[in-house]
Coordinates of C-alpha atoms and ligand atoms in Angstrom, one line a residue:
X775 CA -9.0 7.6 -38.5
X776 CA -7.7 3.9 -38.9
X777 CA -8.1 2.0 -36.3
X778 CA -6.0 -0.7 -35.7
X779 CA -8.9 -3.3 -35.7
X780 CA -8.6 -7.2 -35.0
X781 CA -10.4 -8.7 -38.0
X782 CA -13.2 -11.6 -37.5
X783 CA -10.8 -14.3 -39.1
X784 CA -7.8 -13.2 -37.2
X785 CA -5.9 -15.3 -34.9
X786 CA -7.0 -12.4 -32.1
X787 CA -10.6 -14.0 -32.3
X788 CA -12.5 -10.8 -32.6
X789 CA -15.7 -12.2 -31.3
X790 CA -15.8 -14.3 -27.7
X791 CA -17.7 -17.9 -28.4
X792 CA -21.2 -17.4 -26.9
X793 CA -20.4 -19.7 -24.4
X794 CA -21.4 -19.1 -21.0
X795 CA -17.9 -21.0 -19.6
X796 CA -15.7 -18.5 -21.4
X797 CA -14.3 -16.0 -18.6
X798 CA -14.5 -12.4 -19.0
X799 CA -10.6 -12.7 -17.6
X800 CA -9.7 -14.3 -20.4
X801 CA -8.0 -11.8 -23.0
X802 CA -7.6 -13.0 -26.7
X803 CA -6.0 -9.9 -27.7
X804 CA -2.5 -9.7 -29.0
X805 CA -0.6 -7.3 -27.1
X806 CA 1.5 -5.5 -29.9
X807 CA -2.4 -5.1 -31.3
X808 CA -3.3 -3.5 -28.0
X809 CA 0.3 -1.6 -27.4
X810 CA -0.6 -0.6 -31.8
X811 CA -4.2 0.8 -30.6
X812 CA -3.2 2.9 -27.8
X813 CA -0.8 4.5 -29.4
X814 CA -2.8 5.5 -32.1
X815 CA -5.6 6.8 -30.0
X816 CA -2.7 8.7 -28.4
X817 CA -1.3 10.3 -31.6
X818 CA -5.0 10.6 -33.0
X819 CA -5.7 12.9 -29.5
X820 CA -2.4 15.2 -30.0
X821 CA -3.1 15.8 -33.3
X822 CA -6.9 16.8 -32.9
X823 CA -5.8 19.3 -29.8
X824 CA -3.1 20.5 -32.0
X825 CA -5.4 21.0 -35.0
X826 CA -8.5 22.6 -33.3
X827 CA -6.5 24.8 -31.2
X828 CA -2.8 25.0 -32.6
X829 CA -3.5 28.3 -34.4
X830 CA -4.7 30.3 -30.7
X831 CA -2.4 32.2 -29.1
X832 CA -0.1 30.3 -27.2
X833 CA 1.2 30.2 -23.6
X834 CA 4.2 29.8 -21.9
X835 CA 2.7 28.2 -18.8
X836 CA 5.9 28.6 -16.3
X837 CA 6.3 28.8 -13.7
X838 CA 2.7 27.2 -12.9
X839 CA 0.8 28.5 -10.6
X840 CA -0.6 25.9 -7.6
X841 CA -3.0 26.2 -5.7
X842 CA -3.5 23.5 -2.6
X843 CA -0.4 21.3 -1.7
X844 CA -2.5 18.2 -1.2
X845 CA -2.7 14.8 -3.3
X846 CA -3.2 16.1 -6.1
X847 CA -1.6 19.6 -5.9
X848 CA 2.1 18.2 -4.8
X849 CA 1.4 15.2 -7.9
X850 CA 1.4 18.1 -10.2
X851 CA 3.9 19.6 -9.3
X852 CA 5.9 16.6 -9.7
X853 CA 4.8 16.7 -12.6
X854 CA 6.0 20.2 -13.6
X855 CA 9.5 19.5 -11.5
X856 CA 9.9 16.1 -13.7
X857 CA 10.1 18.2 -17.1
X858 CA 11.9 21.1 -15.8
X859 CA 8.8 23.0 -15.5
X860 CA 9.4 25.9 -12.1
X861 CA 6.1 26.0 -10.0
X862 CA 4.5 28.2 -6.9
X863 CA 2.8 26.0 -4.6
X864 CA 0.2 27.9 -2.2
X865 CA -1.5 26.4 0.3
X866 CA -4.0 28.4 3.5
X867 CA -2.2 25.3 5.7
X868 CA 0.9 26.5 7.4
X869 CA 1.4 22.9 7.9
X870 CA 1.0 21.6 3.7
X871 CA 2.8 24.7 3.0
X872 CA 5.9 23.1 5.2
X873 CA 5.9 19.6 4.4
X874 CA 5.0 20.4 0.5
X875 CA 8.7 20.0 -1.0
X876 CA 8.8 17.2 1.1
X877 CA 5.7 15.6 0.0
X878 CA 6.8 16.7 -4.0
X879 CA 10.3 15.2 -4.0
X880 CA 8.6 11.8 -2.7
X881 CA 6.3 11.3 -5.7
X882 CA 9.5 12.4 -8.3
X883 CA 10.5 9.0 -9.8
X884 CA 13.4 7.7 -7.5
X885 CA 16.5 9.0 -8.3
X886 CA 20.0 7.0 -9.2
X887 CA 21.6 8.9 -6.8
X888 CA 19.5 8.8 -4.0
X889 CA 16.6 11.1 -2.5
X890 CA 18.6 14.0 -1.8
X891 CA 18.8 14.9 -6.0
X892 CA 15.1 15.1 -5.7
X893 CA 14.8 17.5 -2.9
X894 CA 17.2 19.7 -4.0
X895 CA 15.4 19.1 -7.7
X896 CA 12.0 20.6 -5.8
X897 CA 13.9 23.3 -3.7
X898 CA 15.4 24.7 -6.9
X899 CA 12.5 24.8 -9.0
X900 CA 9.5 25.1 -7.0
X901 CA 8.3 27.7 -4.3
X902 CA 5.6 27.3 -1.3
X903 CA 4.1 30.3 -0.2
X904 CA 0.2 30.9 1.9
X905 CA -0.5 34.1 -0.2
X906 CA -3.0 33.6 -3.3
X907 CA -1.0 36.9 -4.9
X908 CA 2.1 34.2 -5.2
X909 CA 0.2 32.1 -7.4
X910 CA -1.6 35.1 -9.0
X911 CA 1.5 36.1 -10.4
X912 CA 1.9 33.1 -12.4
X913 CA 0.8 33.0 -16.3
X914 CA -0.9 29.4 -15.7
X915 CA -2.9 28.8 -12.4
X916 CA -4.6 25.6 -11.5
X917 CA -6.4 25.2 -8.6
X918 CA -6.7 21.9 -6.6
X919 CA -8.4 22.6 -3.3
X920 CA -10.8 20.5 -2.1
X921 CA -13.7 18.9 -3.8
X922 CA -16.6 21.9 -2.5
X923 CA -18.2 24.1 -4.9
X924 CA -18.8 26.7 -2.4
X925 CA -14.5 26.7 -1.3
X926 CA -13.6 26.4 -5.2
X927 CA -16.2 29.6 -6.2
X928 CA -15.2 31.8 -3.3
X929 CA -11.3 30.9 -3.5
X930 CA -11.8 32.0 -8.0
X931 CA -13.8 35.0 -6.6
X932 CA -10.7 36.5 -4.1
X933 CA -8.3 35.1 -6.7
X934 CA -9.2 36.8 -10.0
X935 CA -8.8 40.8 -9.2
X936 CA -5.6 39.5 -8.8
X937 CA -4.6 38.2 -11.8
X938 CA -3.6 40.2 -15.3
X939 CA -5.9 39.8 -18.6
X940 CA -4.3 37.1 -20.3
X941 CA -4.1 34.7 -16.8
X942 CA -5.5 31.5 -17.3
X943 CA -7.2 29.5 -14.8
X944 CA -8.1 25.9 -14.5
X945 CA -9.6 23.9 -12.2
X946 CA -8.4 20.3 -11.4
X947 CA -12.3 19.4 -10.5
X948 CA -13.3 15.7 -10.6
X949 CA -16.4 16.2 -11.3
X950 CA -18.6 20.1 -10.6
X951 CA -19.7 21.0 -13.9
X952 CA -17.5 24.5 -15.4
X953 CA -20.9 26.3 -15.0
X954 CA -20.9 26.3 -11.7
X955 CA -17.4 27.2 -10.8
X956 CA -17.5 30.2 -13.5
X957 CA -20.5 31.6 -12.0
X958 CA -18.5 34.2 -9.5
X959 CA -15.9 35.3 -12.1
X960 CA -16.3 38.2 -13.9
X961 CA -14.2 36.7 -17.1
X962 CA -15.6 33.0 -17.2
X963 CA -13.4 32.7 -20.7
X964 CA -10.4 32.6 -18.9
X965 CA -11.1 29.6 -16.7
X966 CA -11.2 26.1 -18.0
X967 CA -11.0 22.4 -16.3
X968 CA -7.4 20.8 -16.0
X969 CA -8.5 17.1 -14.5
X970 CA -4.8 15.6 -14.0
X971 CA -5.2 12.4 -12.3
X972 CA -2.3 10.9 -10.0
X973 CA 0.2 8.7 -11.5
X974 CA -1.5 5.2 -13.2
X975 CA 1.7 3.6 -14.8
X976 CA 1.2 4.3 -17.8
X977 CA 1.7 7.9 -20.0
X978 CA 0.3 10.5 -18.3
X979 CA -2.9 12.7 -19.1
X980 CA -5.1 15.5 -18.4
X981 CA -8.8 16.0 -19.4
X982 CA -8.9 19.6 -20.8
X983 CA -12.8 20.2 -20.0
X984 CA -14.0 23.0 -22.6
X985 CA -16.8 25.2 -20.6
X986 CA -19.5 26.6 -22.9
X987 CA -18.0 30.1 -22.3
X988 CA -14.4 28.8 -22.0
X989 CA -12.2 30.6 -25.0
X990 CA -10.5 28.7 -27.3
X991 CA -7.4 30.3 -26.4
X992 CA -7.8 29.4 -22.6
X993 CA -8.1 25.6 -24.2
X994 CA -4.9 26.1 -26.5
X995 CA -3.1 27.2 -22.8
X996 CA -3.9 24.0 -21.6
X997 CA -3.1 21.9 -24.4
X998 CA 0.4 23.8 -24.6
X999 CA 0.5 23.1 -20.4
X1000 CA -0.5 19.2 -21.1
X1001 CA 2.4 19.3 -23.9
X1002 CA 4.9 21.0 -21.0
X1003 CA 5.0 18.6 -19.2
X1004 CA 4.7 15.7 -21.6
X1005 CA 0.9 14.5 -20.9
X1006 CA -1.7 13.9 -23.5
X1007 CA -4.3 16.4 -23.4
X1008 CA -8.1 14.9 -24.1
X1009 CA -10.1 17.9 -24.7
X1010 CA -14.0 17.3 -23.8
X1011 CA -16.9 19.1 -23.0
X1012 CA -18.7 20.1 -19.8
X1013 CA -20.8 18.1 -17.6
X1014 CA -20.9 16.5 -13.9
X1015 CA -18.0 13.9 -13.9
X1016 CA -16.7 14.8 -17.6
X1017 CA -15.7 11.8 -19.0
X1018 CA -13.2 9.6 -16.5
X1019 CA -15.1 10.1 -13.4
X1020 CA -18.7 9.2 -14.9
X1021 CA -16.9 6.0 -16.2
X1022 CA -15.0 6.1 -13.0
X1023 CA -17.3 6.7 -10.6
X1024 CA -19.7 4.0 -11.5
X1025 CA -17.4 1.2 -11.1
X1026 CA -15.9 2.2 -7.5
X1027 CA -19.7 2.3 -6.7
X1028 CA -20.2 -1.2 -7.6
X1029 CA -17.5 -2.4 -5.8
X1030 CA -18.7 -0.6 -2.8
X1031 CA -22.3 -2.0 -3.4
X1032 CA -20.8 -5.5 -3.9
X1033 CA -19.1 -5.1 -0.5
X1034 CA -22.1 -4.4 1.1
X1035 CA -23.6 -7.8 -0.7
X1036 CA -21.5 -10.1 1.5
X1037 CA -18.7 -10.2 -1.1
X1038 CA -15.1 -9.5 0.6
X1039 CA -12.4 -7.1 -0.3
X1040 CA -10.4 -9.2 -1.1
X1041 CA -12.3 -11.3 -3.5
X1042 CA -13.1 -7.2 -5.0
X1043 CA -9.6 -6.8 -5.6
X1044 CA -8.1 -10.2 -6.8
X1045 CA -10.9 -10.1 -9.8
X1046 CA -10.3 -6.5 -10.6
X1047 CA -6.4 -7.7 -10.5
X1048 CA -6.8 -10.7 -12.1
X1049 CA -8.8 -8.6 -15.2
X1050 CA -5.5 -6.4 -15.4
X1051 CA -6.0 -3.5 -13.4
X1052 CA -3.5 -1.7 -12.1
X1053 CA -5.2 -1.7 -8.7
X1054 CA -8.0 -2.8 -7.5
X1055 CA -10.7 0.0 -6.7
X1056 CA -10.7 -0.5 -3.6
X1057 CA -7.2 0.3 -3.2
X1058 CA -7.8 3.0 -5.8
X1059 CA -10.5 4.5 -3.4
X1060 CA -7.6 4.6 -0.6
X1061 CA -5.8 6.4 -3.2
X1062 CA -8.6 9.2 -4.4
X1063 CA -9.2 9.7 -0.8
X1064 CA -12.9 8.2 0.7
X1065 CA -14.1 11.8 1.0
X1066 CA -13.1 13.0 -2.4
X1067 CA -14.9 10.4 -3.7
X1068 CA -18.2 10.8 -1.8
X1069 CA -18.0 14.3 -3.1
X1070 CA -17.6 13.1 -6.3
X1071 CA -20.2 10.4 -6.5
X1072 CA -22.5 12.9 -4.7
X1073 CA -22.2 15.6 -7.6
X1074 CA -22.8 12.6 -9.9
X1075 CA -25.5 10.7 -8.7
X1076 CA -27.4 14.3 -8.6
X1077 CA -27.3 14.1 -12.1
X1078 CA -28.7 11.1 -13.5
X1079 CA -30.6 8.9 -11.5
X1080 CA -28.7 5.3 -12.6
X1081 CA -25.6 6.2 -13.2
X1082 CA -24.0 6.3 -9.4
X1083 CA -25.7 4.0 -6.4
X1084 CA -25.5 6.1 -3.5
X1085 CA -23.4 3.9 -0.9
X1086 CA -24.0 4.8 2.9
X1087 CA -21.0 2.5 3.5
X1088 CA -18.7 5.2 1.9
X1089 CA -20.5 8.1 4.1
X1090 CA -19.9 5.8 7.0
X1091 CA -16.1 5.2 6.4
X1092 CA -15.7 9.6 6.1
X1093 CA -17.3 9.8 9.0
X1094 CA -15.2 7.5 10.9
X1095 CA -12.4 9.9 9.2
X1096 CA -11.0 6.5 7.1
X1097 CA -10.1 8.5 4.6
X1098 CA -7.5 6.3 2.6
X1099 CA -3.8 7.0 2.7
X1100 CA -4.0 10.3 3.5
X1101 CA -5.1 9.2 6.9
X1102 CA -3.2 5.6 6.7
X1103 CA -6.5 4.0 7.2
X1104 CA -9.9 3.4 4.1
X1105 CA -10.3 -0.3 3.2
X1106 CA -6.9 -0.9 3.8
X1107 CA -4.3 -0.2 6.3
X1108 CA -1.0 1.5 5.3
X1109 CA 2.6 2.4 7.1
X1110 CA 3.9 5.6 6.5
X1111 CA 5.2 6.6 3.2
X1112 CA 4.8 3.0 2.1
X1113 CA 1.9 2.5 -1.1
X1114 CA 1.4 -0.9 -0.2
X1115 CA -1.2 -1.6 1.8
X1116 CA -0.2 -3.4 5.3
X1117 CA -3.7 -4.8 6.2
X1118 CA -7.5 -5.0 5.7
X1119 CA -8.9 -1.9 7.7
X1120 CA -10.7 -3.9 10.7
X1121 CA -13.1 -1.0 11.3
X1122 CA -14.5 -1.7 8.0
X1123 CA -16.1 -5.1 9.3
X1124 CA -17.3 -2.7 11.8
X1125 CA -19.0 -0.6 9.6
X1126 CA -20.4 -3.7 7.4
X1127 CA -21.9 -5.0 10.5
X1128 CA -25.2 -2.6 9.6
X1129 CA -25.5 -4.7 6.6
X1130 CA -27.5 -7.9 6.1
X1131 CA -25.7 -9.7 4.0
X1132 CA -27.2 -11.4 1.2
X1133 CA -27.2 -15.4 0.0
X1134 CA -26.3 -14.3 -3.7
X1135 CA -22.5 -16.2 -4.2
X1136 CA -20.6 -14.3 -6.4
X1137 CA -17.5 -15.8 -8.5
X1138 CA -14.5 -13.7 -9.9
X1139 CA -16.2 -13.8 -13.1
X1140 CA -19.8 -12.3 -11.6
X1141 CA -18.1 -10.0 -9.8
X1142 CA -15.7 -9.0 -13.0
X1143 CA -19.4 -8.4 -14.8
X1144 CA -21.0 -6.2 -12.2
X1145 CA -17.6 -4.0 -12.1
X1146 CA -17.1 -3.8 -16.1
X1147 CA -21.2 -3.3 -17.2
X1148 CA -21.4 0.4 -15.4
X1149 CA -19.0 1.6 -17.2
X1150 CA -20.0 0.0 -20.5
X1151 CA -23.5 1.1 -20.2
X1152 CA -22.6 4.6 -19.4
X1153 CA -19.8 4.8 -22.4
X1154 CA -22.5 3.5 -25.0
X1155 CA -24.7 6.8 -23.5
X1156 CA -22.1 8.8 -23.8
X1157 CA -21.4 7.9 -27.6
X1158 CA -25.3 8.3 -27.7
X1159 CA -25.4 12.1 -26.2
X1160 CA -22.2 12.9 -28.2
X1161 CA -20.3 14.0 -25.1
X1162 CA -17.5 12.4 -26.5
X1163 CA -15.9 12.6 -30.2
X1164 CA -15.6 8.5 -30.6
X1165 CA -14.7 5.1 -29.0
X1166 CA -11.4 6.0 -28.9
X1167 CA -11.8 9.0 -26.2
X1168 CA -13.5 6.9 -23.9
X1169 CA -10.9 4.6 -24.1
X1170 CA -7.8 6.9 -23.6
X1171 CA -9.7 8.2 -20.3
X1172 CA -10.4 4.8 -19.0
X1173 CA -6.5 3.3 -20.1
X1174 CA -4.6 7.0 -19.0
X1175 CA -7.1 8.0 -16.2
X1176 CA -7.6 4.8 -13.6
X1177 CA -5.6 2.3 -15.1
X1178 CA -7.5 -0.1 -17.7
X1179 CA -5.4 -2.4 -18.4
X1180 CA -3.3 -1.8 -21.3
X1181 CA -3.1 -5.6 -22.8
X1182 CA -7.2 -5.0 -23.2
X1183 CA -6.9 -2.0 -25.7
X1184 CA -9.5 0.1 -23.9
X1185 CA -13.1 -0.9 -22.4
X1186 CA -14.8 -0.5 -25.6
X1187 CA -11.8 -2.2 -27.4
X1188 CA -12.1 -5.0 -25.3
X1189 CA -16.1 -4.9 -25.2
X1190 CA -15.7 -5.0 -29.0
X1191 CA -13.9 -8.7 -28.5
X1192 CA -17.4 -9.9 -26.8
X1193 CA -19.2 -7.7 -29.4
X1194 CA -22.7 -6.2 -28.5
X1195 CA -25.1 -8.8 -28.6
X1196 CA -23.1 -11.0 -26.0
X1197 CA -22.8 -7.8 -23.7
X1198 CA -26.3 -7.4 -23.9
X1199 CA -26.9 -11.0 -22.9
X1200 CA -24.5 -10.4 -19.9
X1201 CA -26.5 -7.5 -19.1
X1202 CA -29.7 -9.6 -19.0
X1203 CA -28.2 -12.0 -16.1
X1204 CA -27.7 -8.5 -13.5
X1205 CA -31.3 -8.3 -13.9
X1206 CA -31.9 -8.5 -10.4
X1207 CA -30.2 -5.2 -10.1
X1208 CA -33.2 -3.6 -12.2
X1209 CA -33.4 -0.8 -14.0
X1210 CA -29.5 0.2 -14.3
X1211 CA -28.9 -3.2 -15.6
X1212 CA -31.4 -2.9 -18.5
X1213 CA -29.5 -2.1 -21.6
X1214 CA -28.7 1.2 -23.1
X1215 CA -30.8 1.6 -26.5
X1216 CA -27.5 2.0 -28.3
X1217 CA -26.1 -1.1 -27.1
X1218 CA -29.5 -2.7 -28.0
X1219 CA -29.5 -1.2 -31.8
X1220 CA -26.0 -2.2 -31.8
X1221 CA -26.8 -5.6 -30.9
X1222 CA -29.1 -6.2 -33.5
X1223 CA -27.7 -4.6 -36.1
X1224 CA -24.1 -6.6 -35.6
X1225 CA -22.7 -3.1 -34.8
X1226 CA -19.0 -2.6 -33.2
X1227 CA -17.9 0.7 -31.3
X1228 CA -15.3 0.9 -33.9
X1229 CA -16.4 0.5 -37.1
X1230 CA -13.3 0.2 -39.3
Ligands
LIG973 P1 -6.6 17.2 -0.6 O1 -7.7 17.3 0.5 O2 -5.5 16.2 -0.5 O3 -5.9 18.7 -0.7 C1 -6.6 19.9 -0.7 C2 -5.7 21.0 -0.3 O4 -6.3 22.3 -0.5 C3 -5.4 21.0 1.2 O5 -3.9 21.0 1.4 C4 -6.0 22.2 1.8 O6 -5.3 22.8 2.9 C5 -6.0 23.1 0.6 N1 -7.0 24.2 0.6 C6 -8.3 24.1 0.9 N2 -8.9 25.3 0.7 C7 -7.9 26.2 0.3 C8 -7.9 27.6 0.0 N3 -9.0 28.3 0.0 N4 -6.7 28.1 -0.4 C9 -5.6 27.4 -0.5 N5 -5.6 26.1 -0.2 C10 -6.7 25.5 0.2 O7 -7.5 17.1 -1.9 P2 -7.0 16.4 -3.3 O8 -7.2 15.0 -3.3 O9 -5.6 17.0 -3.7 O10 -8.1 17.0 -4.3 C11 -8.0 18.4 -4.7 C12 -8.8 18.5 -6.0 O11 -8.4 17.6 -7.0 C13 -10.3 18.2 -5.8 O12 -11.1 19.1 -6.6 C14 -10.4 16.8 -6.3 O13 -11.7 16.4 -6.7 C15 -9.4 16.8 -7.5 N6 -8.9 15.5 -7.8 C16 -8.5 14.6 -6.9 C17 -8.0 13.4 -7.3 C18 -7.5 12.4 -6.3 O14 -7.3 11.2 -6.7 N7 -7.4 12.7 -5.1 C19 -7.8 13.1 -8.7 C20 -8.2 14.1 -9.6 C21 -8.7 15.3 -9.2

């Protein structure tokens, strides 16, 4: 593949000066290079769905079958409604059964004609029902109840006997490896993961996570679902987080952990905005939910020891029920239908009050580092394990998923700017954090041997 590479003597200045003043904000990349790059990475990931699984039998995958009319449930089905695409919604809560048109029609992009188009858009293509057998009777179904292994295997076990042979399921899991959810079905082919991930700006994706005993026409389903409704499909193998959340994951922990350091939300945010995000993850926790996350980070953390801190802060904001948006109060504050948060949450101080908080001072540019180095270290491992096909995989996930900023090209795009040996300098000054901040052997070799993570 050609990658659309920055060359050492071009006016992009592929490698950062080693020079301790430069910020990490700073961004020396051109953007028609980046805008170049990400379209590539998106054409490259079509056209390796389309070749690996084109020739499978194909599936219609309307109407969709939904099941759970929460966050992410209704923002598919936006999803499908925005392309044309019918759906059946199902939901065991008479309450998210009612209010899920509602709740659909206000994630559709506002209308010229006012809100009214969109509900009647959602009333004429989508139907709500509490019976599974609705869904069932779909071709497609993805589930997207809540984030519990023992809910999603007994809701595949009452669901399957009533499906037909060719249904195919998938689950919208963030992060509970395929071979756990497969283990009640009697026909784990059929079910594969569908990780859609609510809007981020920018085009639209879904991780298509490939089970060991997933078939490859269950995959080509989901790559003709992904192409439905216009979303690029990044097919990737199975294991706890997949590929988004383990890169995910690790940076909403840090900013949790700095929190817990004496650093303030605000300060979080602004150098999280200030890099580019879209949000900063503290606002992006508000958005997962706080208890989706803690489910998430507590599947993770079970499987590799540095790759998620644990963060009793997080358990201490579920059990205070500050769960985000959902409940208009996480870190933030918020007002109704309104995305913009009104206020810092005050029972947060509350709940940092258990904290000692620690001399260290932190500047934008510290703080940038300990939010960006998780996830660098845990990409390079993933290149290492082959969990993922190249750089540009992990870049699509982090740019499509949560929102990398676009104008960086990707975090290995961008790490490729600073080049190895400066990251692994970086790395050395978080060495009070121990062993997590020691770098990943690949980074090491790569830093010695002048290495980029794309090599021409
Ligand atoms: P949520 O709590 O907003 O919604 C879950 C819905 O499932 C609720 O409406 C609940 O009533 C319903 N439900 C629970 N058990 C059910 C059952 N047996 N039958 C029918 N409905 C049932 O959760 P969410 O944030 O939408 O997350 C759902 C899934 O999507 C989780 O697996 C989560 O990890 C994943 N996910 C979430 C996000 C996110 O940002 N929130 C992003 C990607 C993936």
């Amino acid at each position: 593949m050609g990658w659309d590479l920055p060359s050492k003597d071009s006016n992009q200045g592929f490698e950062m000066p080693h020079n301790s003043e430069v910020s990490l904000a700073q961004n020396p990349i051109a953007p028609e290079a980046a805008a170049r790059h990400i379209r590539r990475l998106m054409d490259a990931e079509r056209r390796q769905a389309a070749l690996q699984y084109g020739a499978h039998v194909r599936c219609n995958p309307a109407p969709l079958g939904i099941i759970g009319a929460g966050v992410m449930g209704t923002s598919i089905a936006a999803a499908a409604v925005r392309r044309g695409v019918p759906a059946i919604v199902v939901d065991n809560d008479e309450q998210a059964v009612a209010s899920a048109p509602q709740r659909i029609a206000v994630r559709l992009d506002a209308p010229p004609a006012g809100a009214d188009v969109n509900v009647e858009k959602v009333q004429r293509l989508v139907q709500t029902s509490r019976e599974l057998a609705a869904a069932a009777s779909c071709p497609f179904v993805v589930e997207t109840v809540v984030e519990e292994l023992a809910v999603k295997q007994q809701l595949l076990a009452q669901l399957e006997p009533l499906l037909s042979a060719g249904t195919i399921v998938a689950s919208n899991t963030s992060t509970i490896p395929l071979v756990k959810l497969s283990a009640p079905l009697r026909d784990p082919g059929r079910l594969c993961g569908c990780h859609f991930f609510l809007p981020v700006g920018q085009a639209a994706m879904v991780e298509i996570i490939r089970g060991e005993k997933t078939r490859p026409e269950t995959i080509a389903g989901a790559v003709d679902l992904a192409n439905a409704i216009d979303h690029v499909p990044l097919v990737v193998a199975d294991a706890p987080g997949f590929v988004v959340n383990r890169l995910l994951v690790p940076y909403l922990a840090e900013a949790l952990q700095l929190l817990t350091e004496g650093v303030t939300v605000q300060a979080v945010e602004a150098a999280a905005e200030a890099f580019g995000m879209l949000m900063g993850p503290l606002r992006l926790l508000d958005e997962i939910g706080l208890d989706t996350a803690l489910e998430c980070a507590w599947t993770m953390s079970g499987s590799s020891a540095d790759l998620v801190v644990r963060s009793p802060l997080l358990v201490t904001m579920v059990k205070a029920r500050q769960l985000g948006r959902k409940t208009q109060a996480g870190f933030f504050l918020y007002d109704g239908h309104d995305p913009l948060p009104q206020q810092l949450n005050p029972a947060l101080a509350k709940a940092l009050a258990r904290w000692p908080q620690e001399p260290r001072t932190h500047t934008a540019d510290t703080i940038l580092l300990r939010l960006l180095m998780p996830m660098i270290q845990e990409a390079t491992r993933m290149l290492q394990r082959g969990s993922v096909r190249d750089a540009g995989q992990i870049d699509l996930a982090v740019l499509l998923g949560f929102g990398f900023p676009a104008s960086r090209g990707g975090l290995l795009y961008w790490a490729d700017q600073w080049g190895a040996a400066r990251i692994v300098q970086l790395l050395g000054t978080l060495d009070y954090l121990g062993p997590r901040a020691h770098a990943a052997p690949r980074l090491v070799e790569m830093a010695q041997k002048g290495r980029r993570f794309y090599e021409g």
